[in-house]
Amino acid sequence: MMINTKKRIEAEISEAFIKFQRELIGRGPQETKTYIINDMLITRFKGVLTVEEKHLVSHNSGKKLVKKMRSLLREMYTKDYEKIVEDHTGCKVLSSHSDISTKTGERIEVFIMDKDLERLFETIK
């Protein structure tokens, strides 16, 4: 098995999430960046709102609806998101958290891992 660097794994996870979201929602985010920090893996998605969602968030009730819908979707596919992270890191996800900003159209995913990934990658350099 080829040993991957931290940057390579961050890029691979970003790509896997983009692919998964395209299959799930029909379009991916405009930009995705993954960061490994100690025992956390954080992915930031920019430009995630669909055209319909952009219209909805201009009204207060629409903002709540978009947040609720995105939250439900994330809940339904939590195992899929966590599996992507586990498959690429070889570590277990202890918990994961997600939120979307209806103001900026950004979404963030945070995964708490069972190991310090940064330290893990330092030892295999």
XYZ file of C-alpha atoms in Angstrom:
125
model
C 0.000 0.000 0.000
C 1.319 3.428 -0.895
C 1.653 5.785 2.026
C -0.175 9.044 1.415
C 0.850 12.451 2.628
C -1.438 14.720 4.634
C -2.002 17.078 1.674
C -2.804 14.190 -0.669
C -5.364 12.727 1.730
C -6.951 16.166 2.248
C -7.274 16.534 -1.543
C -8.629 12.991 -1.991
C -11.291 13.526 0.676
C -12.329 16.836 -0.928
C -12.685 15.077 -4.310
C -14.657 12.191 -2.791
C -17.070 14.623 -1.102
C -17.565 16.578 -4.362
C -18.348 13.352 -6.236
C -20.742 12.185 -3.497
C -22.596 15.522 -3.439
C -22.941 15.568 -7.225
C -24.581 12.149 -7.056
C -26.774 13.169 -4.107
C -27.910 16.687 -5.089
C -27.117 16.839 -8.790
C -24.372 19.424 -8.377
C -21.258 19.795 -6.299
C -19.889 22.779 -4.427
C -17.927 25.440 -6.336
C -14.920 24.906 -4.079
C -13.989 22.330 -1.453
C -11.012 22.292 0.905
C -10.216 19.735 3.601
C -7.966 20.400 6.581
C -6.476 17.851 8.960
C -5.841 19.425 12.365
C -4.786 17.078 15.169
C -7.678 14.615 15.647
C -10.094 16.693 13.561
C -10.817 16.676 9.882
C -12.627 19.789 8.662
C -14.063 20.238 5.188
C -15.235 23.623 3.951
C -17.568 23.752 0.949
C -18.127 27.037 -0.870
C -21.030 27.723 -3.228
C -23.258 24.851 -2.147
C -26.700 26.429 -2.559
C -28.755 25.401 -5.572
C -30.515 28.064 -7.671
C -33.793 27.237 -5.905
C -32.177 27.492 -2.464
C -30.668 30.879 -3.342
C -34.195 32.149 -4.050
C -35.573 30.611 -0.847
C -32.918 32.112 1.468
C -33.985 35.631 0.526
C -36.964 35.086 2.872
C -36.701 34.242 6.565
C -38.986 31.198 6.352
C -37.004 30.039 3.321
C -33.725 30.231 5.292
C -35.204 27.937 7.948
C -36.524 25.562 5.290
C -33.151 25.285 3.515
C -31.319 24.715 6.819
C -33.862 22.086 7.873
C -33.739 20.301 4.502
C -29.925 20.288 4.370
C -29.758 19.128 7.989
C -32.148 16.246 7.258
C -30.179 15.227 4.151
C -26.949 15.250 6.145
C -28.572 13.177 8.889
C -29.793 10.642 6.323
C -26.313 10.276 4.815
C -24.138 10.629 7.941
C -22.811 7.071 7.546
C -21.811 7.792 3.922
C -19.914 10.968 4.863
C -18.171 9.206 7.747
C -17.293 6.204 5.550
C -15.565 8.497 3.031
C -13.400 9.912 5.843
C -12.688 6.505 7.368
C -11.814 4.937 3.996
C -9.313 7.695 3.195
C -7.697 8.004 6.629
C -7.816 4.427 7.893
C -9.096 5.814 11.215
C -12.485 5.733 12.929
C -14.840 8.730 13.099
C -16.016 9.229 16.694
C -18.488 12.007 15.843
C -19.312 14.386 13.035
C -20.969 17.767 12.833
C -22.318 19.835 9.961
C -23.760 23.288 9.378
C -24.650 25.484 6.434
C -24.637 29.265 6.203
C -27.607 30.563 4.241
C -25.836 33.953 4.237
C -22.609 32.898 2.479
C -23.695 29.617 0.858
C -20.915 27.765 2.679
C -21.168 24.449 4.439
C -18.752 23.006 6.960
C -18.223 19.405 8.011
C -16.214 18.526 11.116
C -15.143 14.969 11.906
C -13.636 14.003 15.265
C -11.306 11.040 14.775
C -10.104 8.303 17.117
C -6.464 9.195 16.383
C -4.386 12.328 16.011
C -4.150 12.299 12.199
C -1.503 15.021 12.106
C 0.784 13.019 14.399
C 0.031 9.876 12.373
C 1.206 11.548 9.169
C 4.321 12.950 10.885
C 5.411 9.437 11.833
C 5.038 8.054 8.282
C 6.971 10.799 6.487
